[in-house]
Tab-separated table of C-alpha atoms and ligand atoms in Angstrom:
chain	number	residue	atom	x	y	z
H	1	MET	CA	0.000	0.000	0.000
H	2	ILE	CA	1.260	3.426	-0.928
H	3	LYS	CA	0.268	5.977	1.670
H	4	LYS	CA	-1.553	8.936	0.225
H	5	MET	CA	0.562	11.995	0.882
H	6	THR	CA	-1.116	15.083	2.248
H	7	GLU	CA	0.013	18.675	1.802
H	8	ALA	CA	1.207	18.653	5.415
H	9	ASP	CA	3.320	15.533	4.733
H	10	VAL	CA	4.978	17.276	1.797
H	11	LYS	CA	5.767	20.396	3.789
H	12	GLN	CA	7.271	18.282	6.513
H	13	GLY	CA	9.198	16.126	4.018
H	14	LEU	CA	10.616	19.246	2.431
H	15	ARG	CA	11.704	20.699	5.763
H	16	ILE	CA	13.458	17.455	6.690
H	17	VAL	CA	15.290	17.317	3.358
H	18	LEU	CA	16.391	20.960	3.668
H	19	LYS	CA	17.694	20.297	7.165
H	20	LYS	CA	19.643	17.256	5.953
H	21	ILE	CA	21.114	19.345	3.122
H	22	GLU	CA	22.228	21.970	5.605
H	23	ASP	CA	23.834	19.329	7.836
H	24	ALA	CA	25.565	17.661	4.884
H	25	CYS	CA	26.955	21.054	3.824
H	26	ARG	CA	28.673	21.406	7.178
H	27	ARG	CA	30.454	18.085	6.696
H	28	ARG	CA	32.060	19.192	3.413
H	29	SER	CA	35.688	20.089	3.012
H	30	PRO	CA	36.583	23.794	3.444
H	31	GLU	CA	36.949	24.585	-0.276
H	32	LEU	CA	33.344	23.466	-0.854
H	33	GLN	CA	31.866	25.510	1.987
H	34	ALA	CA	31.038	28.526	-0.178
H	35	LEU	CA	28.815	26.584	-2.578
H	36	GLU	CA	25.165	26.350	-1.705
H	37	PRO	CA	23.536	23.254	-3.166
H	38	GLN	CA	20.253	23.757	-4.925
H	39	LEU	CA	17.336	21.466	-4.184
H	40	VAL	CA	15.259	20.337	-7.134
H	41	ALA	CA	11.994	18.812	-5.905
H	42	VAL	CA	11.201	15.988	-8.321
H	43	SER	CA	7.425	15.972	-8.691
H	44	LYS	CA	7.004	13.376	-11.451
H	45	LEU	CA	3.786	11.362	-11.182
H	46	LYS	CA	2.682	13.568	-8.284
H	47	PRO	CA	-0.389	15.818	-8.318
H	48	VAL	CA	-0.473	19.586	-8.673
H	49	ASP	CA	-1.754	20.227	-5.132
H	50	LEU	CA	1.424	18.728	-3.671
H	51	ILE	CA	3.575	20.948	-5.908
H	52	VAL	CA	1.605	23.968	-4.713
H	53	ALA	CA	2.155	22.830	-1.100
H	54	ALA	CA	5.941	22.630	-1.594
H	55	TYR	CA	5.918	25.981	-3.390
H	56	GLY	CA	4.029	27.493	-0.477
H	57	GLU	CA	6.840	26.310	1.755
H	58	GLY	CA	9.339	28.306	-0.314
H	59	GLN	CA	10.498	25.668	-2.801
H	60	ARG	CA	11.041	27.121	-6.292
H	61	HIS	CA	12.912	24.491	-8.360
H	62	PHE	CA	10.917	21.478	-9.520
H	63	GLY	CA	11.969	18.594	-11.754
H	64	GLU	CA	9.944	16.536	-14.213
H	65	ASN	CA	10.939	13.538	-16.350
H	66	TYR	CA	8.171	13.206	-18.883
H	67	VAL	CA	7.552	15.835	-21.546
H	68	GLN	CA	3.801	15.534	-21.600
H	69	GLU	CA	3.509	15.631	-17.826
H	70	LEU	CA	5.747	18.695	-17.642
H	71	GLU	CA	3.645	20.446	-20.295
H	72	GLU	CA	0.427	19.678	-18.448
H	73	LYS	CA	1.668	20.766	-15.048
H	74	ALA	CA	3.448	23.894	-16.239
H	75	ASN	CA	0.297	25.009	-18.055
H	76	ASN	CA	-2.036	24.060	-15.235
H	77	GLU	CA	-4.174	27.035	-14.205
H	78	VAL	CA	-3.542	26.619	-10.486
H	79	ILE	CA	0.217	26.410	-11.012
H	80	LEU	CA	0.190	29.455	-13.288
H	81	GLU	CA	-1.859	31.372	-10.755
H	82	LYS	CA	-0.200	30.327	-7.493
H	83	CYS	CA	3.364	29.465	-8.509
H	84	LYS	CA	4.469	32.423	-10.588
H	85	GLU	CA	8.156	32.018	-9.743
H	86	ILE	CA	8.345	28.274	-10.302
H	87	ARG	CA	11.470	27.070	-12.107
H	88	TRP	CA	11.081	23.860	-14.033
H	89	HIS	CA	13.984	21.501	-14.598
H	90	PHE	CA	13.594	18.892	-17.295
H	91	ILE	CA	15.416	15.790	-16.060
H	92	GLY	CA	14.196	13.032	-18.366
H	93	HIS	CA	15.449	11.670	-21.642
H	94	LEU	CA	14.689	14.240	-24.358
H	95	GLN	CA	13.959	13.057	-27.873
H	96	LYS	CA	14.683	15.571	-30.583
H	97	ASN	CA	11.108	15.537	-31.853
H	98	LYS	CA	9.931	16.756	-28.428
H	99	VAL	CA	12.402	19.619	-28.067
H	100	ASN	CA	9.894	22.309	-29.021
H	101	LYS	CA	7.401	21.043	-26.482
H	102	VAL	CA	9.944	21.473	-23.704
H	103	LEU	CA	11.106	24.856	-25.003
H	104	SER	CA	7.551	26.190	-25.004
H	105	VAL	CA	6.927	25.246	-21.368
H	106	PRO	CA	6.140	28.365	-19.286
H	107	ASN	CA	8.973	28.929	-16.771
H	108	ILE	CA	11.299	26.308	-18.209
H	109	HIS	CA	14.519	26.975	-16.294
H	110	LEU	CA	17.036	24.261	-17.083
H	111	VAL	CA	17.343	21.200	-19.289
H	112	GLU	CA	19.597	18.889	-17.255
H	113	THR	CA	19.744	16.016	-19.702
H	114	VAL	CA	21.560	17.102	-22.850
H	115	ASP	CA	23.151	13.864	-23.967
H	116	SER	CA	24.453	14.584	-27.483
H	117	LYS	CA	25.880	17.348	-29.659
H	118	LYS	CA	22.905	16.914	-31.918
H	119	LEU	CA	20.455	17.625	-29.089
H	120	ALA	CA	22.475	20.699	-28.057
H	121	GLU	CA	22.391	21.855	-31.666
H	122	THR	CA	18.604	21.497	-31.863
H	123	LEU	CA	18.007	23.270	-28.537
H	124	ASN	CA	20.334	26.063	-29.613
H	125	LYS	CA	18.677	26.477	-32.985
H	126	ASN	CA	15.109	26.515	-31.637
H	127	TRP	CA	15.401	28.453	-28.353
H	128	PRO	CA	15.125	31.927	-29.996
H	129	LYS	CA	11.658	30.979	-31.258
H	130	PHE	CA	10.480	30.402	-27.678
H	131	GLY	CA	12.623	32.278	-25.153
H	132	PRO	CA	12.664	36.006	-24.372
H	133	PRO	CA	14.783	38.047	-26.836
H	134	ASP	CA	18.540	37.537	-26.413
H	135	SER	CA	18.096	35.090	-23.559
H	136	LYS	CA	20.036	31.870	-23.201
H	137	LEU	CA	18.587	28.524	-22.276
H	138	LYS	CA	20.360	26.925	-19.321
H	139	ILE	CA	21.484	23.363	-19.896
H	140	MET	CA	23.526	20.630	-18.284
H	141	ILE	CA	25.362	17.873	-20.062
H	142	GLN	CA	24.352	14.423	-18.868
H	143	VAL	CA	27.245	12.027	-18.412
H	144	ASN	CA	26.799	8.277	-18.263
H	145	THR	CA	29.243	7.698	-15.419
H	146	SER	CA	28.184	4.121	-14.682
H	147	GLY	CA	28.546	2.839	-18.225
H	148	GLU	CA	25.159	1.111	-17.959
H	149	GLU	CA	23.635	0.645	-21.389
H	150	GLU	CA	20.121	1.637	-20.340
H	151	LYS	CA	21.308	5.010	-19.024
H	152	SER	CA	21.530	8.038	-21.284
H	153	GLY	CA	24.443	10.430	-21.323
H	154	ILE	CA	27.702	10.951	-23.091
H	155	VAL	CA	30.730	8.882	-22.096
H	156	PRO	CA	33.163	10.669	-19.756
H	157	ALA	CA	35.816	10.826	-22.498
H	158	GLU	CA	33.519	13.043	-24.619
H	159	VAL	CA	32.832	15.675	-21.956
H	160	CYS	CA	35.464	18.137	-23.194
H	161	THR	CA	34.463	17.874	-26.852
H	162	VAL	CA	30.749	18.302	-26.221
H	163	THR	CA	31.313	21.142	-23.732
H	164	ASN	CA	33.614	22.891	-26.141
H	165	TYR	CA	30.932	22.599	-28.795
H	166	VAL	CA	28.282	24.101	-26.498
H	167	LEU	CA	30.559	26.939	-25.368
H	168	ASN	CA	31.728	27.866	-28.850
H	169	GLU	CA	28.936	26.959	-31.238
H	170	CYS	CA	25.749	27.345	-29.204
H	171	ARG	CA	25.277	31.025	-28.537
H	172	ASN	CA	21.708	30.530	-27.337
H	173	LEU	CA	22.698	28.070	-24.618
H	174	HIS	CA	24.291	28.657	-21.241
H	175	LEU	CA	26.182	25.709	-19.835
H	176	GLU	CA	25.370	25.307	-16.146
H	177	GLY	CA	27.247	22.121	-15.499
H	178	LEU	CA	27.279	18.333	-15.636
H	179	MET	CA	24.657	15.853	-14.496
H	180	THR	CA	24.652	12.133	-13.734
H	181	ILE	CA	22.105	9.611	-12.533
H	182	GLY	CA	24.506	6.830	-11.630
H	183	LYS	CA	23.958	3.274	-10.527
H	184	PHE	CA	21.055	2.581	-8.211
H	185	GLY	CA	21.530	0.970	-4.844
H	186	TYR	CA	25.137	1.939	-4.100
H	187	ASN	CA	25.943	1.730	-0.401
H	188	PRO	CA	27.919	4.808	0.766
H	189	GLU	CA	29.438	2.686	3.520
H	190	ASP	CA	31.519	1.089	0.786
H	191	GLY	CA	33.283	4.432	0.234
H	192	PRO	CA	32.719	7.438	-2.028
H	193	ASN	CA	30.159	6.648	-4.739
H	194	PRO	CA	32.161	5.980	-7.936
H	195	ASP	CA	29.572	7.797	-10.097
H	196	PHE	CA	29.906	10.975	-8.048
H	197	VAL	CA	33.696	10.708	-8.034
H	198	CYS	CA	33.635	10.202	-11.806
H	199	LEU	CA	31.416	13.261	-12.460
H	200	LYS	CA	33.643	15.415	-10.298
H	201	ARG	CA	36.692	14.163	-12.156
H	202	CYS	CA	34.991	14.972	-15.481
H	203	ARG	CA	34.427	18.496	-14.221
H	204	ASP	CA	37.976	18.936	-12.984
H	205	GLU	CA	39.473	17.696	-16.254
H	206	LEU	CA	37.101	19.883	-18.214
H	207	CYS	CA	38.011	22.959	-16.184
H	208	GLN	CA	41.679	22.281	-16.618
H	209	SER	CA	41.572	21.699	-20.331
H	210	LEU	CA	39.221	24.586	-21.173
H	211	ASN	CA	40.546	26.871	-18.467
H	212	LEU	CA	37.225	27.286	-16.644
H	213	ASP	CA	36.647	28.079	-12.987
H	214	TRP	CA	35.292	24.928	-11.328
H	215	LYS	CA	32.973	27.032	-9.203
H	216	ASN	CA	31.088	27.943	-12.381
H	217	VAL	CA	30.463	24.357	-13.427
H	218	ALA	CA	27.645	22.824	-11.394
H	219	LEU	CA	27.406	19.144	-10.510
H	220	SER	CA	23.893	17.698	-10.540
H	221	MET	CA	24.098	14.446	-8.625
H	222	GLY	CA	22.287	12.808	-5.718
H	223	MET	CA	18.667	11.646	-5.254
H	224	SER	CA	16.555	10.634	-2.239
H	225	ASP	CA	18.798	7.762	-1.177
H	226	ASP	CA	22.129	9.501	-1.535
H	227	PHE	CA	21.803	13.295	-1.715
H	228	GLU	CA	23.649	13.868	1.554
H	229	HIS	CA	26.545	11.711	0.420
H	230	ALA	CA	26.541	13.517	-2.957
H	231	ILE	CA	26.699	16.917	-1.253
H	232	GLU	CA	29.645	15.809	0.858
H	233	LEU	CA	31.389	14.908	-2.415
H	234	GLY	CA	30.681	18.299	-3.989
H	235	SER	CA	27.208	18.113	-5.517
H	236	THR	CA	25.685	21.551	-6.143
H	237	ASN	CA	22.289	20.385	-7.407
H	238	VAL	CA	20.373	17.500	-5.841
H	239	ARG	CA	17.214	16.036	-7.372
H	240	VAL	CA	15.000	14.685	-4.627
H	241	GLY	CA	11.587	13.128	-5.225
H	242	SER	CA	10.255	10.431	-2.924
H	243	SER	CA	11.762	11.877	0.268
H	244	ILE	CA	9.581	14.934	-0.268
H	245	PHE	CA	6.514	13.654	-2.100
H	246	GLY	CA	6.393	10.035	-0.929
H	247	HIS	CA	6.788	6.873	-2.964
H	248	ARG	CA	5.623	6.965	-6.521
H	249	PRO	CA	3.050	4.746	-8.122
H	250	PRO	CA	4.546	2.759	-10.999
H	251	LYS	CA	4.211	4.642	-14.303
H	252	THR	CA	1.359	3.230	-16.366
K	1	PLP	C1	12.969	10.228	-10.357
K	1	PLP	C2	14.266	10.918	-10.491
K	1	PLP	C3	14.867	11.546	-9.386
K	1	PLP	C4	14.297	11.501	-7.976
K	1	PLP	O1	14.336	10.208	-7.465
K	1	PLP	P1	14.015	9.912	-5.906
K	1	PLP	O2	14.756	8.663	-5.647
K	1	PLP	O3	12.543	9.761	-5.823
K	1	PLP	O4	14.518	11.045	-5.123
K	1	PLP	C5	16.047	12.230	-9.601
K	1	PLP	N1	16.623	12.296	-10.818
K	1	PLP	C6	16.082	11.704	-11.896
K	1	PLP	C7	16.771	11.830	-13.207
K	1	PLP	C8	14.900	10.987	-11.766
K	1	PLP	O5	14.385	10.391	-12.838
């Protein structure tokens, strides 16, 4: 049985997650202390009233995986009325034929899952038709750090090439950072999560070879089971769903 979450449950869940983030921040090494991790509340398969509840508690960044669901929620009258400053993150696999749907979402803030040059090219080409004049669409490059076939993302060895392409050829995009999902079920007691270590290494190599400041390249890593561990390892963007909104029904 999945317990039906109430608005009060969500507010409490959110407060607990924020407290854990704060505590994890204090356990980080000194050079990471200045970075404040951003919480993305992953609301996929969860109803609008729970999003409004989290928004009412001060949460602004929300993540969705499915294009159609994002479109529906972002255009929902209650959301448009009550959540004017909402910032949507698209965190699912994006097919090129659905790019325009995502770009036309009201308050689209960041596409975290750019997993090919071709997708970057399409986003870059089409953004001016949807975004405010002269604005840039924020994106992250998704890296497949675990090497699992079913996961999307570029291989770590391609990070520099794809980043270079985005920085030099995509004037309508702003590169926020790198993102990984990683293997499920890793036990942090076995040491630092290899996916998080890998993403950080990708960032450090990238910064060295393209002469970028690492503080300007975000790391999106960590979900409900491991966001505290991810923050300790340098995550600046955690995507947390079930710890805030409760367990999800299976997608039908
Ligand atoms: C569903 C999802 C999350 C959140 O997962 P939880 O374990 O519920 O916190 C984070 N990132 C991505 C890409 C997801 O698909």
